[in-house]
Every structure is written in C-alpha cells, then in structure tokens.
Coordinates of C-alpha atoms in Angstrom, one line a residue:
M1 CA -68.9 -58.6 29.8
S2 CA -67.0 -56.9 32.3
D3 CA -63.5 -58.2 30.1
S4 CA -65.4 -56.6 27.3
S5 CA -66.2 -53.5 29.1
N6 CA -62.5 -52.9 30.9
D7 CA -61.1 -53.7 26.8
A8 CA -63.0 -50.8 25.8
S9 CA -62.1 -48.8 28.3
G10 CA -58.3 -49.2 28.2
S11 CA -58.1 -48.7 24.4
G12 CA -60.1 -45.6 24.7
A13 CA -57.7 -44.7 27.4
G14 CA -54.7 -45.5 25.0
S15 CA -56.2 -43.6 22.1
S16 CA -56.7 -40.5 23.8
A17 CA -53.5 -40.8 25.0
G18 CA -51.9 -41.0 21.7
G19 CA -53.8 -38.2 20.6
S20 CA -52.4 -36.3 23.4
S21 CA -48.8 -37.3 23.0
G22 CA -49.1 -36.4 19.7
A23 CA -50.4 -33.0 20.6
A24 CA -48.0 -32.0 22.5
V25 CA -45.3 -33.3 19.4
G26 CA -47.5 -31.4 17.3
Q27 CA -47.2 -28.0 19.8
L28 CA -43.7 -28.9 20.5
G29 CA -42.7 -28.7 16.7
S30 CA -44.6 -25.8 16.0
S31 CA -43.0 -23.6 18.9
S32 CA -39.5 -24.8 18.0
Q33 CA -40.6 -23.2 14.7
L34 CA -41.8 -20.1 15.9
G35 CA -38.7 -20.1 18.3
A36 CA -36.1 -20.5 15.1
Q37 CA -38.0 -17.4 13.2
Q38 CA -37.9 -15.5 15.9
A39 CA -34.6 -15.7 16.1
A40 CA -33.4 -15.2 12.7
P41 CA -32.9 -11.6 12.0
S42 CA -35.2 -9.3 10.3
L43 CA -33.6 -7.4 6.9
P44 CA -34.9 -3.5 7.1
V45 CA -37.2 -2.7 4.4
L46 CA -35.5 -0.6 1.7
P47 CA -38.1 2.4 0.5
P48 CA -39.3 2.5 -2.8
F49 CA -37.5 4.6 -5.4
A50 CA -39.0 8.0 -5.7
S51 CA -38.7 10.1 -8.7
A52 CA -40.4 13.0 -10.3
Q53 CA -42.1 12.8 -13.4
A54 CA -40.3 10.9 -16.2
Q55 CA -39.1 12.7 -18.8
P56 CA -39.4 11.6 -22.4
R57 CA -36.2 9.6 -23.5
K58 CA -33.8 11.3 -25.3
S59 CA -32.1 9.6 -28.7
L60 CA -28.3 8.8 -28.2
F61 CA -27.9 11.7 -30.9
D62 CA -29.7 14.0 -28.6
T63 CA -27.9 12.8 -25.6
F64 CA -24.2 13.4 -27.2
P65 CA -24.4 15.8 -29.4
L66 CA -20.4 16.6 -29.6
V67 CA -20.2 13.2 -30.6
E68 CA -20.0 11.5 -34.6
A69 CA -22.9 10.0 -35.0
S70 CA -21.5 7.2 -37.0
T71 CA -19.4 6.7 -33.8
L72 CA -22.6 6.5 -31.5
L73 CA -23.5 3.7 -33.6
E74 CA -20.4 2.3 -33.0
V75 CA -20.4 2.2 -29.3
A76 CA -24.7 0.8 -29.3
R77 CA -23.7 -1.9 -32.0
H78 CA -20.0 -3.1 -29.8
E79 CA -17.9 -2.5 -32.7
L80 CA -15.9 0.4 -31.3
R81 CA -12.6 -1.2 -31.0
P82 CA -10.4 -0.7 -28.1
M83 CA -7.8 0.8 -30.4
D84 CA -10.7 3.4 -31.9
L85 CA -11.3 5.0 -28.5
R86 CA -9.7 8.0 -29.1
K87 CA -12.8 8.9 -31.4
L88 CA -14.1 9.4 -28.1
D89 CA -11.1 11.7 -27.0
S90 CA -11.8 15.3 -26.6
K91 CA -8.3 16.6 -27.3
L92 CA -9.0 15.4 -31.3
R93 CA -12.2 17.6 -31.8
D94 CA -10.1 20.2 -31.7
K95 CA -8.2 18.9 -34.7
A96 CA -11.5 18.3 -36.6
D97 CA -12.0 19.3 -40.2
D98 CA -14.0 22.4 -41.3
E99 CA -16.9 20.0 -41.0
G100 CA -16.4 18.8 -37.9
S101 CA -16.0 15.2 -39.1
L102 CA -13.3 13.4 -37.6
G103 CA -13.3 11.3 -40.1
S104 CA -10.4 12.2 -41.6
F105 CA -7.9 11.2 -39.2
V106 CA -6.6 7.8 -39.7
P107 CA -7.1 5.5 -37.0
R108 CA -4.4 3.5 -35.2
A109 CA -4.1 1.3 -32.3
S110 CA -3.8 3.9 -29.2
S111 CA -0.4 3.5 -27.4
S112 CA 1.3 4.9 -24.2
K113 CA 2.3 8.1 -26.6
D114 CA -1.7 8.7 -27.0
Y115 CA -2.1 8.0 -23.1
P116 CA 0.9 8.6 -21.3
S117 CA -1.4 8.4 -18.0
L118 CA -4.4 6.6 -16.4
T119 CA -6.5 10.4 -16.5
T120 CA -5.6 10.6 -20.3
V121 CA -7.9 7.3 -20.6
I122 CA -10.7 8.1 -17.9
S123 CA -12.0 11.0 -20.0
P124 CA -12.3 9.1 -23.4
L125 CA -13.5 6.1 -21.1
T126 CA -16.1 7.5 -18.9
L127 CA -17.9 8.8 -21.7
Y128 CA -17.6 5.4 -24.0
F129 CA -19.4 3.8 -20.2
R130 CA -21.9 6.7 -20.7
I131 CA -23.1 6.1 -24.2
L132 CA -23.1 2.4 -23.6
T133 CA -25.3 2.3 -20.5
Q134 CA -27.6 5.1 -22.2
S135 CA -27.5 2.5 -25.1
A136 CA -28.4 -0.4 -22.5
S137 CA -31.1 1.7 -20.7
S138 CA -33.2 1.9 -24.0
G139 CA -33.9 -2.0 -23.9
G140 CA -36.2 -2.1 -21.2
K141 CA -34.0 -4.4 -19.2
V142 CA -33.2 -3.0 -15.7
D143 CA -31.5 -5.9 -14.4
I144 CA -29.0 -5.5 -17.2
V145 CA -28.6 -1.9 -17.0
A146 CA -27.7 -2.8 -13.2
D147 CA -25.3 -5.2 -13.8
L148 CA -23.9 -3.1 -16.3
T149 CA -23.7 -0.2 -14.5
S150 CA -21.9 -1.7 -11.2
G151 CA -19.8 -3.5 -13.5
L152 CA -18.6 -0.3 -15.2
F153 CA -17.9 1.4 -12.1
A154 CA -16.0 -1.7 -10.4
Y155 CA -13.6 -1.5 -13.8
I156 CA -12.7 2.1 -13.4
D157 CA -11.8 1.6 -9.6
H158 CA -10.0 -1.9 -10.5
L159 CA -8.0 0.2 -13.4
H160 CA -6.9 2.9 -10.6
F161 CA -5.7 -0.5 -8.4
L162 CA -3.7 -1.6 -11.2
N163 CA -2.0 2.3 -12.3
S164 CA -0.7 2.1 -8.5
R165 CA 0.9 -1.3 -8.5
Y166 CA 2.4 -2.0 -11.8
D167 CA 3.6 0.6 -15.0
W168 CA 1.4 1.7 -16.7
S169 CA 2.3 1.2 -20.6
A170 CA 1.4 -2.8 -18.5
V171 CA -1.8 -1.3 -17.4
L172 CA -2.5 0.2 -20.5
Q173 CA -1.9 -3.1 -22.1
Y174 CA -4.2 -5.2 -20.1
H175 CA -6.8 -2.6 -20.5
M176 CA -6.8 -3.0 -24.3
A177 CA -6.7 -6.6 -24.5
F178 CA -9.5 -6.8 -21.6
H179 CA -11.6 -4.0 -23.5
G180 CA -11.8 -6.5 -26.4
L181 CA -12.6 -9.7 -24.4
R182 CA -15.8 -7.7 -23.2
R183 CA -17.2 -6.4 -26.5
R184 CA -16.9 -9.3 -27.9
D185 CA -19.1 -10.4 -24.5
M186 CA -21.4 -7.7 -25.4
I187 CA -22.0 -8.8 -28.7
N188 CA -23.0 -12.4 -27.6
G189 CA -26.0 -10.3 -24.7
V190 CA -23.3 -10.7 -21.9
Y191 CA -22.7 -8.0 -19.9
D192 CA -21.6 -8.8 -16.7
G193 CA -17.8 -9.9 -17.2
W194 CA -16.7 -5.6 -16.6
A195 CA -16.6 -6.6 -12.9
K196 CA -14.7 -9.7 -13.3
V197 CA -10.7 -9.7 -12.9
D198 CA -9.0 -11.6 -15.8
Q199 CA -6.4 -13.9 -14.2
E200 CA -5.1 -15.0 -18.1
L201 CA -4.9 -11.2 -18.7
W202 CA -3.1 -10.4 -15.7
T203 CA 0.1 -12.6 -15.6
L204 CA 0.2 -12.0 -19.4
H205 CA 0.5 -8.2 -19.1
L206 CA 1.6 -7.3 -15.9
W207 CA 3.4 -9.6 -14.7
S208 CA 7.3 -8.7 -13.3
H209 CA 6.0 -5.2 -14.3
E210 CA 5.3 -3.9 -10.9
R211 CA 6.3 0.0 -10.0
A212 CA 9.8 0.6 -9.0
K213 CA 9.1 1.9 -5.1
R214 CA 10.0 5.1 -3.7
P215 CA 12.8 5.8 -1.7
V216 CA 11.4 7.0 1.7
A217 CA 11.8 10.8 2.0
T218 CA 14.2 12.2 5.2
A219 CA 14.6 15.4 6.5
F220 CA 18.1 15.9 4.9
S221 CA 17.0 14.5 1.1
G222 CA 15.3 17.4 0.9
S223 CA 13.6 20.5 -0.2
A224 CA 16.9 22.7 -0.1
S225 CA 19.2 21.2 -2.7
K226 CA 15.8 20.8 -5.3
G227 CA 14.8 24.5 -4.4
K228 CA 11.0 23.4 -2.6
R229 CA 10.1 24.5 0.6
L230 CA 8.4 22.8 3.1
P231 CA 5.5 23.7 4.9
M232 CA 5.5 26.2 7.8
E233 CA 4.9 23.9 10.1
Q234 CA 7.2 21.5 9.3
Q235 CA 9.9 24.7 9.5
P236 CA 10.7 24.4 13.1
L237 CA 11.4 20.8 13.2
L238 CA 13.9 20.5 10.3
A239 CA 15.2 23.7 11.8
N240 CA 16.0 22.1 14.6
V241 CA 17.1 18.8 13.5
C242 CA 19.5 20.9 11.4
T243 CA 20.9 22.6 14.3
N244 CA 21.2 18.9 16.5
A245 CA 23.3 18.2 13.0
G246 CA 25.5 20.3 13.3
N247 CA 26.3 21.0 17.2
A248 CA 27.2 17.2 17.1
T249 CA 29.6 17.6 13.5
L250 CA 31.3 20.7 15.6
R251 CA 31.6 18.6 18.4
N252 CA 33.2 15.4 16.2
T253 CA 35.4 18.2 14.7
R254 CA 36.8 19.5 17.9
R255 CA 37.5 16.0 18.6
R256 CA 39.5 15.0 15.6
P257 CA 43.1 17.1 16.8
A258 CA 43.1 14.9 19.8
Q259 CA 42.2 11.7 18.4
R260 CA 44.6 12.4 15.6
R261 CA 47.1 13.9 18.1
Q262 CA 46.7 10.9 20.0
S263 CA 46.9 8.6 16.8
E264 CA 50.1 9.8 16.1
E265 CA 51.8 9.3 19.4
M266 CA 51.0 5.9 19.3
A267 CA 52.0 5.4 16.2
E268 CA 55.4 7.0 16.8
Q269 CA 55.8 4.7 19.9
E270 CA 55.4 1.7 18.3
R271 CA 58.3 3.1 15.5
R272 CA 60.3 3.5 18.1
D273 CA 60.0 0.7 20.1
R274 CA 60.4 -2.1 16.8
S275 CA 63.3 0.4 16.4
R276 CA 64.9 -0.6 19.7
N277 CA 64.3 -4.6 19.1
I278 CA 65.8 -4.1 15.8
F279 CA 69.0 -2.3 17.5
E280 CA 69.0 -4.7 20.4
Q281 CA 68.7 -7.9 17.9
D282 CA 71.7 -6.5 16.0
V283 CA 73.6 -6.1 19.2
V284 CA 73.4 -9.7 19.8
N285 CA 74.4 -10.7 16.9
I286 CA 77.3 -8.8 16.9
D287 CA 78.3 -9.7 20.5
V288 CA 77.8 -13.9 19.1
S289 CA 80.0 -13.6 16.2
A290 CA 82.6 -11.8 18.2
D291 CA 82.8 -14.7 21.0
I292 CA 83.5 -16.7 17.9
D293 CA 86.3 -15.4 16.9
A294 CA 87.8 -15.4 20.2
I295 CA 87.2 -19.0 20.6
G296 CA 89.1 -19.5 17.2
P297 CA 88.9 -22.8 15.0

C-alpha cells in the first residue's frame, strides 16, 4: 500500500516537473520571439496621399488640343512608330497647311539631320510620354500607371547617360530600336520594359561608338588665340603665369649667347686637336720614310 502511494506521488511529481519544464520552454520560445520582434527595425509609416477634390477627367483631345486627333489615337493604340515621332515635333506645326493638318507631310524615317542632338528629341518624346501616361490612367489600374511613369523617367535619364558616353547618331539608332520593342510590349499589355537596359541593342548600336575624349584645357591653350575672355577672378592668375613664363624665357634667351660661345670654343678646340694629331702623324710618317731611304736597299 505504501509502495503504490509512493509510486503515485513519484509520478505526480514527475508530471508536475515535466509540466513546469514545458512551461519554461514555452516561455523561453515566446521571449526569444519577442526579442527578435523588438530587435527588427520598424519602418516609418507613410502618410496618406492627400489631394484636393478630383476634377472631372478630360479626354485626350481636350488635354492636348494642339496635337492632331489621329496622332493621339495612334499613341493611345500604340500604333505610332518611332520614326513617326516627328508628328509630335512642335517645329512641324509651323509647316502645317492652311487647315492646320499635318497629314500633307510624307512620313519618313527620323535621322540625325532631323534630330541633331538629344535636346531636339526630348521635346517630342516627352510629349509622347505625357499622352501615353494620360491614356494609361484612364484604365484605372494604378500599379500599371505607376510602373509606366517610373520607367519613362528612368529611360529619359538613361538617354542622357548614353548621350554623354557615345556618339549621338549611335544613341539615336539605339533609341529608335528600343522604342520599337517597347511599343510591341505595350501592344501585348506589358508596360514595365522602359526601365530596363537592352544589352543586345547596346552591343548592336553603341559598341565602338564611344565619344572621343576631349583634351584638357590648359592656361596657355586658351582664350587669347580664340578670342574668348576668362572670368575676372581667373585673369590675375593667368597674368602671373604668363609673367613667370615670360621671365623664364627671357632668362633662357640671356643664357643662349654664353652657351653658344662655350660650344663654339669647345668645337674649335676639338678641331685644333684633330689637326695637331694629323700633323704629328704626317711628321712621323715622313721621318720613317727618310730613314728607309737612308738605309737603302
């Protein structure tokens, strides 16, 4: 009887010990999780986007009244080819016919003659991007509009980078090809390609077309020969440099007569020594021949 009671008490003690150890492990796990949560940095809470009362949405035709309706439809339908970017060039509006239509102009491929620099492309390209984002916002898909807008800004920055590294004619060809691929993507509903770099087009159009490095301008390469004036704060420095250079040239000029005289004296002394050696050798030869004649055969 006593043995059974002892066993019961022992088992009770064991179960209580196991329960207490399990509780301790549970508390340890919860405390470690709590410590990990406390150690993780918390991100700041972004404020909600505040805006005034939304105005009635304008159509593309009302938003861009100076652009032909047919051109707006081509942009919205992704039918405007890269070579037809000229339709959005404000310079062509001055060449329009009496009815204000650009349809009389025969479309042709854009070249470096039409766009001799990046600045001449940015204006119609920016207008194209504005029409594109305005058209995309009418679909109500905020994530697509955000990706498209971010990609367009990134692409403009990328064009500036390429223009600083490579010849503009090669950059223009890269842009036309890249725009054509993005147009095909947008027809298929893909709008996140503008922020990506196409390595294949990079190699095809930009390889070995790096800009030539410009020589570093020096103080003496400057303004006097080209008729350009330096800023006032740099003119005293240039004057001091020119004065020091002039003094050094004057000193070298004064040293030249003495150096020339010394060189002439050394040359004259060398000529005299050579003549003396030749004369002495001739005298020796004459003496030897005289001795031979005196001895006889």
